[in-house]
XYZ file of C-alpha atoms in Angstrom:
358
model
C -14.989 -19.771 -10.000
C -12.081 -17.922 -8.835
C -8.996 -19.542 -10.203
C -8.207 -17.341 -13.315
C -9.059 -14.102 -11.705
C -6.059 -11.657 -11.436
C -5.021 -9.334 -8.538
C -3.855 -6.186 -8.561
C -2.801 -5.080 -5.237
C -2.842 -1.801 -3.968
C 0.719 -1.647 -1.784
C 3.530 -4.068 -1.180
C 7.124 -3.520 0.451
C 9.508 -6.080 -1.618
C 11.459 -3.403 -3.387
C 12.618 -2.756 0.476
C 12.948 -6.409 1.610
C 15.562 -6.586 -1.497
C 17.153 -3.093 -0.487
C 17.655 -4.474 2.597
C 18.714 -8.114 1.910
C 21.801 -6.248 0.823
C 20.990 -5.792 -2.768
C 18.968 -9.102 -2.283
C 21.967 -11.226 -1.991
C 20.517 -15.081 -2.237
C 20.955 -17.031 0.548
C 22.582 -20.030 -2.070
C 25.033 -18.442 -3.895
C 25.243 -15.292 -1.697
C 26.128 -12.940 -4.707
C 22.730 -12.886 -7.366
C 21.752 -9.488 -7.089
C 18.169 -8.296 -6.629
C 16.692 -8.730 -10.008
C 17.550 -12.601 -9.863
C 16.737 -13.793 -6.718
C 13.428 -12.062 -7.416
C 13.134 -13.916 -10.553
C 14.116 -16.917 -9.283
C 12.173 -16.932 -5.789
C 15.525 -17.837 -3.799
C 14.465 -15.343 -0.927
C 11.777 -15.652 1.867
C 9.498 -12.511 2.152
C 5.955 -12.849 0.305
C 6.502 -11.519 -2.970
C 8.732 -13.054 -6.075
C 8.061 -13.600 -9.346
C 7.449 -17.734 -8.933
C 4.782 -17.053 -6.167
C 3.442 -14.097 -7.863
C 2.534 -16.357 -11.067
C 1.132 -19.242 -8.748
C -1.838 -16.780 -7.037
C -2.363 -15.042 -9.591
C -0.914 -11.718 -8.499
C -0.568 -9.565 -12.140
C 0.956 -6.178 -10.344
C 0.098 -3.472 -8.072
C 1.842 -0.300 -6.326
C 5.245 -1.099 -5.815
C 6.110 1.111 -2.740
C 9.689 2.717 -1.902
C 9.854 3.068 2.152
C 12.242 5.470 3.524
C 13.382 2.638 6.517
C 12.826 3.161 9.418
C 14.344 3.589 12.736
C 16.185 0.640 13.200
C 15.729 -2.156 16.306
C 12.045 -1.018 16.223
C 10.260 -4.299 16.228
C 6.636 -3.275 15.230
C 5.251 -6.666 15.198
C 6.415 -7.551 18.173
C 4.791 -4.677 20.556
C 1.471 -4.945 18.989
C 0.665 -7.841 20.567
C -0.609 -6.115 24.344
C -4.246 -5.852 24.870
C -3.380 -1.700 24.321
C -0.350 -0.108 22.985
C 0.653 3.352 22.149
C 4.285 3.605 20.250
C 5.602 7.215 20.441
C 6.067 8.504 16.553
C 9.564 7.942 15.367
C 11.410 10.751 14.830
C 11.649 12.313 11.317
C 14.252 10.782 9.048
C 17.000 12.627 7.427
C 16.608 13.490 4.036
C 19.760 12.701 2.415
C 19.118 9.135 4.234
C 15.758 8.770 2.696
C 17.285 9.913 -0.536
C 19.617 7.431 -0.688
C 16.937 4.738 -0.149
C 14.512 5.559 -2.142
C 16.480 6.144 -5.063
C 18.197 2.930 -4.551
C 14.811 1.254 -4.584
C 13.612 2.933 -7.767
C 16.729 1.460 -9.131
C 15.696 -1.659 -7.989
C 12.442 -1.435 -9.805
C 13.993 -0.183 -13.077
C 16.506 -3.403 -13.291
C 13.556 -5.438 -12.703
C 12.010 -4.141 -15.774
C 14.972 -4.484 -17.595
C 15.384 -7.827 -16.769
C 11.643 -8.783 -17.844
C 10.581 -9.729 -13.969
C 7.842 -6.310 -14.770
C 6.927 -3.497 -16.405
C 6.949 -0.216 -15.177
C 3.289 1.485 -16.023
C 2.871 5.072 -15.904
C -1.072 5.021 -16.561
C -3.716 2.380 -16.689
C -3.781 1.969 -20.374
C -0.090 0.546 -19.649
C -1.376 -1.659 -17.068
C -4.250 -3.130 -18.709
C -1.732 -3.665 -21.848
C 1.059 -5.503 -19.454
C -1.698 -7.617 -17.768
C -2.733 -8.602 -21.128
C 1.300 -9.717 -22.012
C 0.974 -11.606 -18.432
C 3.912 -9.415 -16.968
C 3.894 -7.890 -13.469
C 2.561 -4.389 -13.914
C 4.416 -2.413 -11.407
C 3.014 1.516 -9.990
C 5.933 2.976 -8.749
C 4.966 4.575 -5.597
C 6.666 6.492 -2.688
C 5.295 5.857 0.539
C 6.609 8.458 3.199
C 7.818 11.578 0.897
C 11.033 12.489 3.022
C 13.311 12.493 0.152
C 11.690 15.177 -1.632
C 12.467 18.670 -0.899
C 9.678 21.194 -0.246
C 10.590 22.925 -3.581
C 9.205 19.594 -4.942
C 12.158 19.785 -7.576
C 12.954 16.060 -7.075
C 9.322 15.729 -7.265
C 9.243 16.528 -10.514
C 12.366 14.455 -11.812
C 10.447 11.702 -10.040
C 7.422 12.202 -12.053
C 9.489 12.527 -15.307
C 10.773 8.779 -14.035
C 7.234 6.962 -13.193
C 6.316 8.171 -10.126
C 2.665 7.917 -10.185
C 1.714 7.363 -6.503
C 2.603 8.533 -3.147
C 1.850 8.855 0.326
C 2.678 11.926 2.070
C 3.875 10.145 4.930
C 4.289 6.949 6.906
C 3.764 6.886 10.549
C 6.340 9.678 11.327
C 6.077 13.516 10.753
C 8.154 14.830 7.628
C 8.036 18.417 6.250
C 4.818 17.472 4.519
C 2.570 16.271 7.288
C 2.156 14.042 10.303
C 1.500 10.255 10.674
C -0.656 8.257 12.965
C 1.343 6.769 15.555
C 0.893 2.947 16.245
C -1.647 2.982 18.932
C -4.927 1.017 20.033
C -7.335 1.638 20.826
C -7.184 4.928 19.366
C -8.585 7.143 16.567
C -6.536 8.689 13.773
C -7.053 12.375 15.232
C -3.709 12.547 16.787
C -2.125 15.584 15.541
C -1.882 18.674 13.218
C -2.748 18.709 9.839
C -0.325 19.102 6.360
C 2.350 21.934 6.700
C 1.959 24.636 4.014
C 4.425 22.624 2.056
C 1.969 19.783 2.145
C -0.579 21.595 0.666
C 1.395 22.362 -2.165
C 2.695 18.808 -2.101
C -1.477 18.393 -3.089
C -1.832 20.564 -5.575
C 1.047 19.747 -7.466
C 0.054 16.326 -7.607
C -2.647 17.019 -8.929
C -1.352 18.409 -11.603
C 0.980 15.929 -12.803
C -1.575 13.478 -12.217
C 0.145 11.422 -9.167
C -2.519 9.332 -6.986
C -2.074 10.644 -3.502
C -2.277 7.701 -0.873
C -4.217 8.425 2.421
C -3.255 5.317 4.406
C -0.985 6.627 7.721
C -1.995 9.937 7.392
C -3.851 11.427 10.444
C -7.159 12.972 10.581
C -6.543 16.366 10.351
C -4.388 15.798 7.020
C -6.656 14.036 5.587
C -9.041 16.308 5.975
C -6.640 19.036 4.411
C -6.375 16.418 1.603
C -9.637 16.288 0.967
C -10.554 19.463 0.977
C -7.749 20.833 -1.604
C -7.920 17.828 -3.587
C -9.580 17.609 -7.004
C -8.815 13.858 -7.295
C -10.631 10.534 -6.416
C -9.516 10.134 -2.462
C -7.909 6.388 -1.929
C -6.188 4.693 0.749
C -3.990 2.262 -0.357
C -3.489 -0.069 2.436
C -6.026 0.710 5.068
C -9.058 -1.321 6.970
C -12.053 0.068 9.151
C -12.114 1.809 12.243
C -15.493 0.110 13.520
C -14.022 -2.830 13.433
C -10.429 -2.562 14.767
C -10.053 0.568 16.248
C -6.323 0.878 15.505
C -5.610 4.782 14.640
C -4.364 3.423 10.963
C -7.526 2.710 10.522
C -10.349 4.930 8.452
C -13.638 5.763 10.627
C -16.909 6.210 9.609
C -16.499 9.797 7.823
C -13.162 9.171 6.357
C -15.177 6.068 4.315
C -17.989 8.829 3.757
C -15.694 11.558 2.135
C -13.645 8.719 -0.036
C -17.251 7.572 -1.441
C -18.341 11.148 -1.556
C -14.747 11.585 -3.853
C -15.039 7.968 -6.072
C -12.074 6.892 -4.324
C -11.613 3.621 -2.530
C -9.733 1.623 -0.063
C -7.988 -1.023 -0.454
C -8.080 -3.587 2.487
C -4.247 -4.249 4.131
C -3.747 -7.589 5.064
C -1.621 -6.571 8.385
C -3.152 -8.615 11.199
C -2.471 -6.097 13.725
C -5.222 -3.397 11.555
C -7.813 -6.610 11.199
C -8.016 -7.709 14.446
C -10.659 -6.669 16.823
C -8.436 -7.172 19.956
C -5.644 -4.899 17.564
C -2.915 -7.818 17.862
C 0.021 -8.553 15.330
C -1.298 -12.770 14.945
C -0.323 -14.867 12.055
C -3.180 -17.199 13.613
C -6.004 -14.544 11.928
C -8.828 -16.394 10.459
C -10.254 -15.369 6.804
C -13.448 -14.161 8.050
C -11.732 -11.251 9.799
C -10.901 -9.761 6.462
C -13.850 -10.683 4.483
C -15.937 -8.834 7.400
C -13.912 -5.870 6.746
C -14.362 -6.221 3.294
C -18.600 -6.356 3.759
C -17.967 -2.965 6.307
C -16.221 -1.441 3.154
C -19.177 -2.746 0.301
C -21.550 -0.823 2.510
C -19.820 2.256 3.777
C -18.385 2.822 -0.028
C -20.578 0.520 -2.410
C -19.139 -1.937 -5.062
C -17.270 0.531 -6.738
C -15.079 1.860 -4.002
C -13.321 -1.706 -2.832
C -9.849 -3.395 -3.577
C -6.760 -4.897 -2.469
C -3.360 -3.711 -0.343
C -1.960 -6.482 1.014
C 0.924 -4.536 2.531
C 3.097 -8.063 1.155
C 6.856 -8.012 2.326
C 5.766 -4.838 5.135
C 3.802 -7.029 7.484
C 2.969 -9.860 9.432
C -0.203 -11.275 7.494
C -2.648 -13.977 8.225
C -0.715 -17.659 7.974
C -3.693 -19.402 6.179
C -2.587 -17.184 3.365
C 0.983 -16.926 4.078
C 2.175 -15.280 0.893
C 0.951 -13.894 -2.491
C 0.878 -17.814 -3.596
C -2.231 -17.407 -1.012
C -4.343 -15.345 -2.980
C -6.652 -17.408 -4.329
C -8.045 -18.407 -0.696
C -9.462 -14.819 -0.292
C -10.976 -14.750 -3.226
C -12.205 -18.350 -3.018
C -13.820 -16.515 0.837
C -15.169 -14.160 -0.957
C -17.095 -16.788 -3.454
C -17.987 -18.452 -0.178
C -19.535 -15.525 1.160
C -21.695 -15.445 -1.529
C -20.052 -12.630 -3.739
C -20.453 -13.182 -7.226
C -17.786 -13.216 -9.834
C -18.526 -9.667 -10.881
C -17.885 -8.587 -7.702
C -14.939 -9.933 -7.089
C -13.084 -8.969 -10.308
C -14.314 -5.847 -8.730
C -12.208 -6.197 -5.846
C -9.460 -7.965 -6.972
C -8.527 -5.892 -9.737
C -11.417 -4.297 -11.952
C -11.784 -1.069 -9.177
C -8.184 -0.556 -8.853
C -7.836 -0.065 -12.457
C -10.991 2.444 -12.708
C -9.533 4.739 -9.833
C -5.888 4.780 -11.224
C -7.507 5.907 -14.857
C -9.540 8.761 -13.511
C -6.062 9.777 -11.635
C -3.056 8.745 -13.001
C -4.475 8.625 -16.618
């Protein structure tokens, strides 16, 4: 029932698994650059273009991460029974400029190699799915790059920027993150500076999807209220069930229904858990039940993918975008029918990007 259905996914981190595989140097030959060990699936990570064909995986919003602080091993403390990881500081901007832009160039030799195409509204994606290549979103996730005259914002959007989250679990000028806590709520902090506001409004106007997932409460409650467009969290999973702080509780889910948004569910163990741990030994059923708390809280409509792929440590009985299938063959075994899932798989993502992106 679900072997031809396609996925589009909602977030994924390969773009900086290749940036920092030092321009995705292949462990064989130890010179291919990025475009061809991605093409060839020579590199470890979840996400190539072999593995991608195999489950079924026909594109989704190809993130560029600012990195992080470095010898910060994420995984690895969210394994207590509580944790609460002070914010890293905010990242430099000519450092996230240099990333970022080196990831978008990434993406664009990817495309011109024919691993993807590079779609700038959903008319573009429908048409690549159709050709069977990857249709890649490019998407910013953490907006330190951009200057708060939002100049490079709009050289961005003249390049394919069509998504972005204001921030990642750090403050920038923009706004503030929610730290990596549990168990904790995602009120942790102030809301979006000025300059986030007009971050908002500008996008907007040039039609770029603004991503909720990492932003705290009190931002996303600026978001919301300044925002004419559908509200959607990219790579996020329910409060009521894990009660990590990344997590969306009970109003957040009202106000993105209230908006036609959606959420798409992130496959990070550590967000799915009950207990909040980072465990490769996470059973299906954990995600499907998120996936049932989401149906209800924003109807059939309002439900998709983020995998977070390549950004974090994901249940092994999936193991990598090969795995696919097995969630959607959970959902079938939950008793969803094939409407449904096409729904989740790909069908809503598709529906929310053309009432925002175009």
């Amino acid at each position: 029932m679900t072997d031809k259905i396609p996925v589009f996914d909602g977030h994924n981190d390969v773009l900086l698994r290749l940036l920092n595989a030092g321009s995705a140097k292949a462990e064989t030959s130890g010179s291919a650059k990025a475009e061809t060990s991605f093409i060839e699936g020579r590199t470890g990570g979840h996400i190539d273009l072999p593995r991608a064909r195999e489950g079924g995986f026909a594109g989704g919003m190809f993130a560029m991460f600012p990195p992080p602080v470095k010898n910060v091993d994420l995984d690895a403390s969210m394994k207590a029974k509580s944790y609460d990881m002070p914010l890293p500081p905010e990242l430099d901007r000519s450092d996230a400029l240099s990333s970022t832009l080196a990831m978008a160039s990434i993406l664009f030799r990817l495309e011109r190699a024919g691993a993807l195409s590079v779609c700038r509204s959903a008319g573009e994606i429908r048409d690549a799915m159709a050709r069977g290549s990857l249709a890649a979103v490019f998407h910013i996730e953490g907006v330190e790059a951009i200057d708060t005259d939002l100049v490079l914002l709009d050289v961005l959007h003249a390049a394919g920027l069509r998504s972005l989250g204001i921030v990642w679990s750090r403050p920038n000028a923009f706004g503030h993150g929610v730290p990596f806590r549990f168990p904790a709520s995602p009120d942790t902090g102030p809301g979006l500076t000025e300059a986030g506001k007009a971050l908002v409004r500008a996008c907007n106007r040039l039609k770029i999807l603004i991503d909720l997932s990492h932003l705290n409460e009190k931002g996303f409650r600026d978001v919301a209220a300044i925002s004419d467009a559908p509200l959607v969290a990219t790579h996020s999973n329910v409060h009521a069930i894990c009660e990590h702080a990344r997590n969306l509780t009970a109003w957040q889910l009202g106000a993105i229904r209230e908006s036609r948004g959606m959420v798409g569910l992130n496959f990070a163990t550590g967000f799915l858990r009950p207990d909040g741990r980072m465990d490769a030994n996470t059973d299906l059923d954990i995600m499907v039940r998120h996936v049932d708390a989401m149906l209800e809280a924003l109807g059939e409509d309002g439900v998709g993918l983020g995998s977070d792929f390549d950004g974090a440590l994901i249940p092994s009985v999936i193991g990598d975008v090969a795995g696919l299938p097995r969630l959607l063959q959970a959902f079938a075994a939950r008793g969803y029918g094939r409407e449904l899932i096409e729904k989740i798989a790909w069908r809503n993502w598709l529906s929310v990007l053309e009432r925002t992106i175009g």
